[in-house]
CSV table of C-alpha atoms in Angstrom, one decimal:
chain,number,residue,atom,x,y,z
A,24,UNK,CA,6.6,-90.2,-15.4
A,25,UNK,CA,3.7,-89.4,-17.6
A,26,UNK,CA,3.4,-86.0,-19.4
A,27,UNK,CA,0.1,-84.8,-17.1
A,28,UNK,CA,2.3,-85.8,-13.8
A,29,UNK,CA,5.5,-83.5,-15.5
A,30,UNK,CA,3.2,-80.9,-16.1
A,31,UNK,CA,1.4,-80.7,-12.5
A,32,UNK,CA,5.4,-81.1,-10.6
A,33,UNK,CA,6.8,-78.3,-13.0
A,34,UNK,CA,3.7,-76.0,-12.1
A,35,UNK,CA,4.3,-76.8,-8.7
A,36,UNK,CA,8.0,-75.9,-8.8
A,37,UNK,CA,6.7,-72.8,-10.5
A,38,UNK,CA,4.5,-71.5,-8.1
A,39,UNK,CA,7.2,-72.5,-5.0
A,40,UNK,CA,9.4,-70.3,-7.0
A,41,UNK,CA,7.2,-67.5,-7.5
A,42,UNK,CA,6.3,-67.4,-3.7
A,43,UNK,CA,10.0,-67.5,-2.7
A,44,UNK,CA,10.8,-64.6,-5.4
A,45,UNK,CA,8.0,-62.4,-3.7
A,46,UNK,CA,9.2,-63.8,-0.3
A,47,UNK,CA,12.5,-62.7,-1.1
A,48,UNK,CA,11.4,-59.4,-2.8
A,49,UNK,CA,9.3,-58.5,0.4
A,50,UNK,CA,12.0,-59.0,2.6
A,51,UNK,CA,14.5,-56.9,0.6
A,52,UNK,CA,11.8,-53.8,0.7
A,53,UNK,CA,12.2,-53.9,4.6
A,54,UNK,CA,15.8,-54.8,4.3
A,55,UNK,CA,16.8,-51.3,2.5
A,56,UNK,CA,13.7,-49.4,4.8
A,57,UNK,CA,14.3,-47.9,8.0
A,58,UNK,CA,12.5,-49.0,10.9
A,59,UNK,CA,12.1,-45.9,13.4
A,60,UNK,CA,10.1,-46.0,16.4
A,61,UNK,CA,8.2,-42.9,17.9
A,62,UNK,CA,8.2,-42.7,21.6
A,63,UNK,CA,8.2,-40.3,24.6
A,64,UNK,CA,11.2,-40.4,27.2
A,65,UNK,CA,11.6,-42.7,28.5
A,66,UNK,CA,11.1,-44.9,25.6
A,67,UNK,CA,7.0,-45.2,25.3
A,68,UNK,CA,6.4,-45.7,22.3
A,69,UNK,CA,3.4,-44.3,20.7
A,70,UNK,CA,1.1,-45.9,18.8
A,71,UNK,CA,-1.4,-44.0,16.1
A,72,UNK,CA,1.1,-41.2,15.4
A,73,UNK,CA,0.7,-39.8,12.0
A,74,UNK,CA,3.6,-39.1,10.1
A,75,UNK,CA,3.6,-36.9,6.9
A,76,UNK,CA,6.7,-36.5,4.9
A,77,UNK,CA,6.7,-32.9,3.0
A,78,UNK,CA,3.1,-32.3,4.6
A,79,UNK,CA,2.3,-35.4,2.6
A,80,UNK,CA,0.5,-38.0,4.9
A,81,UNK,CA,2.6,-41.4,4.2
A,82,UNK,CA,3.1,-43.1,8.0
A,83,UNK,CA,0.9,-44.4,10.9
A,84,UNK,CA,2.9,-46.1,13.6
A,85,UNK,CA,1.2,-49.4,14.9
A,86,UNK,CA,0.9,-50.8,18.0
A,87,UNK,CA,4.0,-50.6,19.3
A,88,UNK,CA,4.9,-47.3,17.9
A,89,UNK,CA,6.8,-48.3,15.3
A,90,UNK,CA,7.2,-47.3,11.0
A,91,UNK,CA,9.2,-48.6,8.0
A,92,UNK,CA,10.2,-45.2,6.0
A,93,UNK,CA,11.0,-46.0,2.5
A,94,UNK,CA,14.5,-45.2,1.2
A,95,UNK,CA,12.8,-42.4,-1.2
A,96,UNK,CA,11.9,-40.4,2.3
A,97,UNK,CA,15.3,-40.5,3.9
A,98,UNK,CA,16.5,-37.4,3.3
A,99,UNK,CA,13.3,-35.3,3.5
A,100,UNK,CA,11.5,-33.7,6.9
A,101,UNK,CA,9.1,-35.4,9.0
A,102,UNK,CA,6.0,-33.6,10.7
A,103,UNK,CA,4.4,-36.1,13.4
A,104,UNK,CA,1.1,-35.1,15.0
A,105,UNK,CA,-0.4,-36.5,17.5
A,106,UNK,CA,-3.5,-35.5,20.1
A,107,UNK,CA,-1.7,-36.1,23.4
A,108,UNK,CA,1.7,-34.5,21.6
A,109,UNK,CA,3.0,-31.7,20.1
A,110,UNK,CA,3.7,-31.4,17.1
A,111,UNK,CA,7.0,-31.5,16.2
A,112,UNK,CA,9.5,-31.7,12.9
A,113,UNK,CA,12.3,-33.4,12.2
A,114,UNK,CA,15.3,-33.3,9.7
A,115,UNK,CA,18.0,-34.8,9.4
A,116,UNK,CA,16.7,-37.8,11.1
A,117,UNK,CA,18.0,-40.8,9.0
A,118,UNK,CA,21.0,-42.1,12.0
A,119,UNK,CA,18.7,-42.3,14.6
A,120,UNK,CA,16.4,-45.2,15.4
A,121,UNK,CA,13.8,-43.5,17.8
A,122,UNK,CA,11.8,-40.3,17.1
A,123,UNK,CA,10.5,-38.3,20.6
A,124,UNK,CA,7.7,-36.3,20.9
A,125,UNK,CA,6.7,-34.3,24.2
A,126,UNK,CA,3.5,-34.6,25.9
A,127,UNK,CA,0.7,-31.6,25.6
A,128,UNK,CA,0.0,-30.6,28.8
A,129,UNK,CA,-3.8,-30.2,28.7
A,130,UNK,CA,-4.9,-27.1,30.6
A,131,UNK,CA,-8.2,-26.8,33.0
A,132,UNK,CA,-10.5,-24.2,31.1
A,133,UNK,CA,-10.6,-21.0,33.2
A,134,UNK,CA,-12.4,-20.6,36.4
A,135,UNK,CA,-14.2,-17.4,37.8
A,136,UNK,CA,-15.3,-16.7,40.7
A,137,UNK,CA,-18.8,-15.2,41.0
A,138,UNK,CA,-20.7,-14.6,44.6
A,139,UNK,CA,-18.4,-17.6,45.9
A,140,UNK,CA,-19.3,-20.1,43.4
A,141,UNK,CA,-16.9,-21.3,40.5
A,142,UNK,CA,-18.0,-20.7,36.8
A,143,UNK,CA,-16.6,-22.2,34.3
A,144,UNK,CA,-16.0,-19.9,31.9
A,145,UNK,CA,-17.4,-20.9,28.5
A,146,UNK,CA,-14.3,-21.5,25.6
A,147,UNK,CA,-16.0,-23.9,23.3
A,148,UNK,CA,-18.5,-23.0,20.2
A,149,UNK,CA,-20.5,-25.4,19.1
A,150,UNK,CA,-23.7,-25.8,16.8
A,151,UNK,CA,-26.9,-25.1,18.9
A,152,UNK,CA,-28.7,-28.4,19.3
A,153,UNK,CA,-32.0,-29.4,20.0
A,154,UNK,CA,-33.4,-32.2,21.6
A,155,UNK,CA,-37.0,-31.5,19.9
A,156,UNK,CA,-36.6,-31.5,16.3
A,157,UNK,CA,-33.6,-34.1,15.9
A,158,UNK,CA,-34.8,-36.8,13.4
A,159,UNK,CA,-33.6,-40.5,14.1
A,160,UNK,CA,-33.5,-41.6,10.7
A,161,UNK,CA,-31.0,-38.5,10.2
A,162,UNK,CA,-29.2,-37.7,13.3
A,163,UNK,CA,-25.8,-39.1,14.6
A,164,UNK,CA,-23.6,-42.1,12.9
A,165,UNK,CA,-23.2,-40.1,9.2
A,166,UNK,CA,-20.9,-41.5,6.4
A,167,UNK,CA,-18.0,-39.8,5.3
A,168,UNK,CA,-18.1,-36.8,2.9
A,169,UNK,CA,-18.2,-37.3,-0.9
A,170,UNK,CA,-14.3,-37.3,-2.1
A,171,UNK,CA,-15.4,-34.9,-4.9
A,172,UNK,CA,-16.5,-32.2,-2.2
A,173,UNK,CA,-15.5,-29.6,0.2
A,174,UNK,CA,-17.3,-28.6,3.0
A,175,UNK,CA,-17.4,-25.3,5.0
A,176,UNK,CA,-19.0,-24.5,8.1
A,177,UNK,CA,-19.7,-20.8,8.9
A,178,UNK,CA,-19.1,-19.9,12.6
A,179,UNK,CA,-20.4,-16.0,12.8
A,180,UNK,CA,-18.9,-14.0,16.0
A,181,UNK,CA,-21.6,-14.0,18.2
A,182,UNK,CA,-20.4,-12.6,21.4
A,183,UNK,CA,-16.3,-14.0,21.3
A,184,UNK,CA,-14.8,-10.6,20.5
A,185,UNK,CA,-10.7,-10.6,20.7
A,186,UNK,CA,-11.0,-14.6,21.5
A,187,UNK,CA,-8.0,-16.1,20.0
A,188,UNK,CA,-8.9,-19.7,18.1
A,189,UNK,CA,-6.8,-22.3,19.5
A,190,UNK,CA,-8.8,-25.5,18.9
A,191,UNK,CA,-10.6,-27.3,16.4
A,192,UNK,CA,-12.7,-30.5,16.8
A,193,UNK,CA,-14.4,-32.6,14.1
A,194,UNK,CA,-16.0,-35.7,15.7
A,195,UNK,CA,-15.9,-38.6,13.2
A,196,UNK,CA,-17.6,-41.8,13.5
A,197,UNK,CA,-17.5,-45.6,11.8
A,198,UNK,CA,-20.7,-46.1,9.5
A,199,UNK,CA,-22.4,-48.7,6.9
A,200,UNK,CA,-22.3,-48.9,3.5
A,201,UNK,CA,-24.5,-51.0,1.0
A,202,UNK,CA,-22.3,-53.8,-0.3
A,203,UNK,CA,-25.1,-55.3,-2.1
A,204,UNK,CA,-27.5,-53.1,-4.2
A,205,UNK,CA,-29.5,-56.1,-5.2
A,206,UNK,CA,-30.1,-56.7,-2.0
A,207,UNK,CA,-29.3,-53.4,0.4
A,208,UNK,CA,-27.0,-55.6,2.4
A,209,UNK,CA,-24.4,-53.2,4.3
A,210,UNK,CA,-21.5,-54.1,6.0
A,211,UNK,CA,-20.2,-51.5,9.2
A,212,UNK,CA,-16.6,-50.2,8.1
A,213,UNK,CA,-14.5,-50.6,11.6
A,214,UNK,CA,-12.1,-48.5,12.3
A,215,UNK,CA,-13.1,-45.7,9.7
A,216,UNK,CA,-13.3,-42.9,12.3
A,217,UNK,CA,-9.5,-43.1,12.8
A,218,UNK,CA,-8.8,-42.1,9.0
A,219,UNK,CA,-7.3,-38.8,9.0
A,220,UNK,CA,-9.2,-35.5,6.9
A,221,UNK,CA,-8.1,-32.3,5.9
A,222,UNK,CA,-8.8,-29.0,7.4
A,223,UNK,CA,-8.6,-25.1,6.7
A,224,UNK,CA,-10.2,-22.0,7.9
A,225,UNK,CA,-11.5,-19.2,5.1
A,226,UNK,CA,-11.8,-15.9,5.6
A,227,UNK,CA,-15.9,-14.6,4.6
A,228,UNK,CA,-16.5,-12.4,2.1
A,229,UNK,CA,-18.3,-9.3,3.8
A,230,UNK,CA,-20.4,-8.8,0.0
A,231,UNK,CA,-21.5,-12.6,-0.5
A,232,UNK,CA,-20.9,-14.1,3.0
A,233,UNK,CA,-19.5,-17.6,1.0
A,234,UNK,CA,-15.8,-18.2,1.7
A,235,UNK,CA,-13.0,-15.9,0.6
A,236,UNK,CA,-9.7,-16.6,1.2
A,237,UNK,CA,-7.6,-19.9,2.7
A,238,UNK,CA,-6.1,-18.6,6.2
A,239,UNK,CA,-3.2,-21.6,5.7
A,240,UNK,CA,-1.5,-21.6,2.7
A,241,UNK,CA,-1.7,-25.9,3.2
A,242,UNK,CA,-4.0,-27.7,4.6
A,243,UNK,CA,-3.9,-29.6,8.4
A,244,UNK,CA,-4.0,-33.1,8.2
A,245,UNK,CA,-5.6,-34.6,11.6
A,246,UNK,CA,-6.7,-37.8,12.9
A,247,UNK,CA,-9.3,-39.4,15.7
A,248,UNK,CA,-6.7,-41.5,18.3
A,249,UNK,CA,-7.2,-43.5,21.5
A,250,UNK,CA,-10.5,-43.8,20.7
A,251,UNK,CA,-11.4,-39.9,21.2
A,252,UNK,CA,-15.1,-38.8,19.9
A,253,UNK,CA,-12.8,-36.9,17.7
A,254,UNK,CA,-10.1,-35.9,15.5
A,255,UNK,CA,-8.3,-32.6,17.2
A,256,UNK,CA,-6.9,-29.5,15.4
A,257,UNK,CA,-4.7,-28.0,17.7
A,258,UNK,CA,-2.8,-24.6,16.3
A,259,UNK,CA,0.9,-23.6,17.5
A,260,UNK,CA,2.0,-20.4,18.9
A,261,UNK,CA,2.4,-19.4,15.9
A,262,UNK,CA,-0.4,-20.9,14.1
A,263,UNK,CA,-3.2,-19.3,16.2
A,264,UNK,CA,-5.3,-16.1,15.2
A,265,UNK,CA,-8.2,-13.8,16.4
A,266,UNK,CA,-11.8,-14.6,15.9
A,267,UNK,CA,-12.3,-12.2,13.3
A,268,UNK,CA,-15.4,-9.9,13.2
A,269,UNK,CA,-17.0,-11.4,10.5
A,270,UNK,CA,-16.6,-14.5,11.8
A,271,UNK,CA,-14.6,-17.4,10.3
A,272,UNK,CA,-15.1,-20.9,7.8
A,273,UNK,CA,-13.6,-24.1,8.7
A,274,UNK,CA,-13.2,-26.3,5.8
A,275,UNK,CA,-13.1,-30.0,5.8
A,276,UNK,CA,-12.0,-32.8,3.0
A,277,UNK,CA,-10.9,-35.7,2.7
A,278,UNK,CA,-7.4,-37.0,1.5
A,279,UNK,CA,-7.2,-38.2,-2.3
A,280,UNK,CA,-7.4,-41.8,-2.9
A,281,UNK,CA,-3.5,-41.9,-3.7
A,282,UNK,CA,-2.9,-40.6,0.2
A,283,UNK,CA,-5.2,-42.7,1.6
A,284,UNK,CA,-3.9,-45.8,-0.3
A,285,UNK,CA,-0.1,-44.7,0.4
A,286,UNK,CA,-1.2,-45.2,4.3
A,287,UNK,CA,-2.9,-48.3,4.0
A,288,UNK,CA,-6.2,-46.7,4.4
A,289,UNK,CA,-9.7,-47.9,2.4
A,290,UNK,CA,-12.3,-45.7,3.8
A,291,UNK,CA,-12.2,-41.6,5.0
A,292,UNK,CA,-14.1,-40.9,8.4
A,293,UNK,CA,-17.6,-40.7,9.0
A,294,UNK,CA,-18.2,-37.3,10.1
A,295,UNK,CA,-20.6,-36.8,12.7
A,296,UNK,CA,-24.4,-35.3,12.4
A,297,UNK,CA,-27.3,-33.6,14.9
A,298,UNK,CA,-29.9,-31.7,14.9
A,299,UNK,CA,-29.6,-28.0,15.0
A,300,UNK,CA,-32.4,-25.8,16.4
A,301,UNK,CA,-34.1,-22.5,15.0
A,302,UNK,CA,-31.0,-20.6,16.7
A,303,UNK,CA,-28.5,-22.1,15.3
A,304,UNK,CA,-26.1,-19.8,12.9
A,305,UNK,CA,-24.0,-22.2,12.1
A,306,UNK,CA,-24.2,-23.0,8.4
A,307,UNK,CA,-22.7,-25.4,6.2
A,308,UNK,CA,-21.8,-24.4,2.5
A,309,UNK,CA,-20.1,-27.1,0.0
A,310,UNK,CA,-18.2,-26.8,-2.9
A,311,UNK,CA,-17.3,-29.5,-5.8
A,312,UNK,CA,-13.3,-29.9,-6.0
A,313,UNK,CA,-13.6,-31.0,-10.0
A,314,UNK,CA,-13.7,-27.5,-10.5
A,315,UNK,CA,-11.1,-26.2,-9.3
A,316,UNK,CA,-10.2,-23.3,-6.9
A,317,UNK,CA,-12.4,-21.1,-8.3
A,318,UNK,CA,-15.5,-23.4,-7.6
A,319,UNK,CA,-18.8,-21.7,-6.4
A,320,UNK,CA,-19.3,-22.2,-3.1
A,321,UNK,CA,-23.4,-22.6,-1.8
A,322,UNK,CA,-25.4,-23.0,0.7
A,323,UNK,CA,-26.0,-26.9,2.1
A,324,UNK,CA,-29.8,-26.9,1.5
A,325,UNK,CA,-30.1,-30.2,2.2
A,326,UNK,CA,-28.8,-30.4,5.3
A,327,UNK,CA,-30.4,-26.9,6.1
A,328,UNK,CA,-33.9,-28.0,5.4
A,329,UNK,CA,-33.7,-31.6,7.8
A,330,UNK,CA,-32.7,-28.8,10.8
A,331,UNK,CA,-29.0,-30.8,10.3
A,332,UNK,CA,-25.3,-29.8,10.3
A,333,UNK,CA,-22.2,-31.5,11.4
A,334,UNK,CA,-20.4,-31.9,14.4
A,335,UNK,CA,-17.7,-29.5,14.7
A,336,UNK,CA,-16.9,-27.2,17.2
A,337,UNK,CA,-13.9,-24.2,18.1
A,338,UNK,CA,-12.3,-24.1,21.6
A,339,UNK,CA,-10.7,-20.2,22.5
A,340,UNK,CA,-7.5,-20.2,24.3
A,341,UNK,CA,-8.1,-19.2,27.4
């Protein structure tokens, strides 16, 4: 055999052994992993469940409701959320092979009755729209927010005295982005309005009217599933508060690069846009995260002077 054939066999054998090795290797990670399943009795399982470990988003079951937890999060507690479910925790999980969560039974919004005709009763807050001053180039599918920036949307209390906030929805969307500067070719990223974002309510400050104060010490990670308009917010007994006065800020970020890459993730949401009219109070404010927690927050001009603002509404229990 020549020297150029025993060259191109022993590079061969090389790169069978490499693939093997990693073969090997890959199979081992699942080996020493443990596969759980998340379902609801009697054993459907659910698929787009997020899991976080420590509050930590590291899990999203796939189609058949399944995860692999890594052997470093055996012996710490899982939080699972999920729109249809409630939220639940779980310790000491590691000897069983099936998580289950129970269903969220979704209430009808009140009814009254007025001079024998039924009124709904109105328990959601949204941004006032308009249908004469909403900009095509600017209104609807929006990319997601800029990873170095908070956003807060103030909702003043305009007539929802001693309401009690039970619900909060942030309607996320897939968008384009350019691929190609030479050329401004885009590509659509599928799928991106199922990333999960973080969320928080501040309390105002009554001298500058910019955010105060966090209302949750950590943040709420949620998610759009089963191809909602949406990713939900839904507070516990325990978790829900009166309206205040003042009115309230809800925050939204995304995750850092390192959570989103720990769940497989490339791209954050696209969160949604319209067009506001003169009426509308709701205003968005930003902040830059590089600088900390003592940041200045301001005003969203930009968005402020195209008569936009983002999607995101409040729902009062009832």
């Amino acid at each position: 055999m020549e020297e150029n054939e025993r060259e191109i066999v022993l590079t061969y054998v090389h790169m069978k052994f490499a693939h093997l090795f990693f073969l090997l290797f890959f199979i081992s990670s699942i080996a020493q992993s443990k596969k759980l399943t998340i379902s609801k009795k009697p054993k459907t399982p659910i698929p787009e469940a997020l899991l976080l470990i420590e509050n930590t988003p590291r899990y999203i079951t796939d189609s058949i409701g399944t995860v692999y937890i890594k052997p470093s999060d055996f012996n710490k507690e899982i939080t699972i959320r999920h729109i249809n479910y409630k939220i639940q925790k779980f310790n000491n999980w590691i000897t069983q092979d099936t998580l289950f969560l129970e269903e969220e039974l979704t209430q009808l919004n009140e009814i009254e009755i007025v001079n024998n005709e039924k009124k709904r009763k109105d328990t959601r807050y949204y941004p006032k729209s308009s249908l004469n001053n909403i900009l095509p180039e600017n209104f609807g599918k929006n990319g997601s927010l800029n990873n170095n920036m908070e956003l807060a949307l103030f909702f003043p209390n305009e007539n929802y005295k001693d309401k009690i906030i039970k619900k909060i929805y942030i309607h996320t969307n897939d968008y384009r982005i350019i691929q190609d500067l030479k050329n401004t070719k885009s590509i659509k990223i599928k799928g991106a309005k199922n990333s999960p974002i973080k969320v928080n309510f501040y309390s105002v400050d009554s001298i500058y009217f910019v955010p105060k104060e966090k209302i949750f010490k950590e943040d709420f990670i949620i998610t759009c599933q089963n191809n909602e308009e949406f990713a939900l917010l839904e507070l516990t007994i325990d978790e829900e508060f009166e309206f205040p006065l003042n009115g309230i800020f809800i925050s939204i970020k995304n995750l850092t690069k390192d959570e989103y890459n720990n769940l497989g993730i490339d791209f954050p949401p696209g969160i949604k846009l319209i067009g506001v009219s003169k009426e509308n109070k709701i205003i968005p404010y930003f902040r830059y995260l590089h600088q900390g927690d003592e940041a200045l927050w301001q005003k969203y001009h930009y968005l402020i002077e195209r008569g936009n603002t983002y999607k995101v509404g409040i729902e009062f229990k009832n």
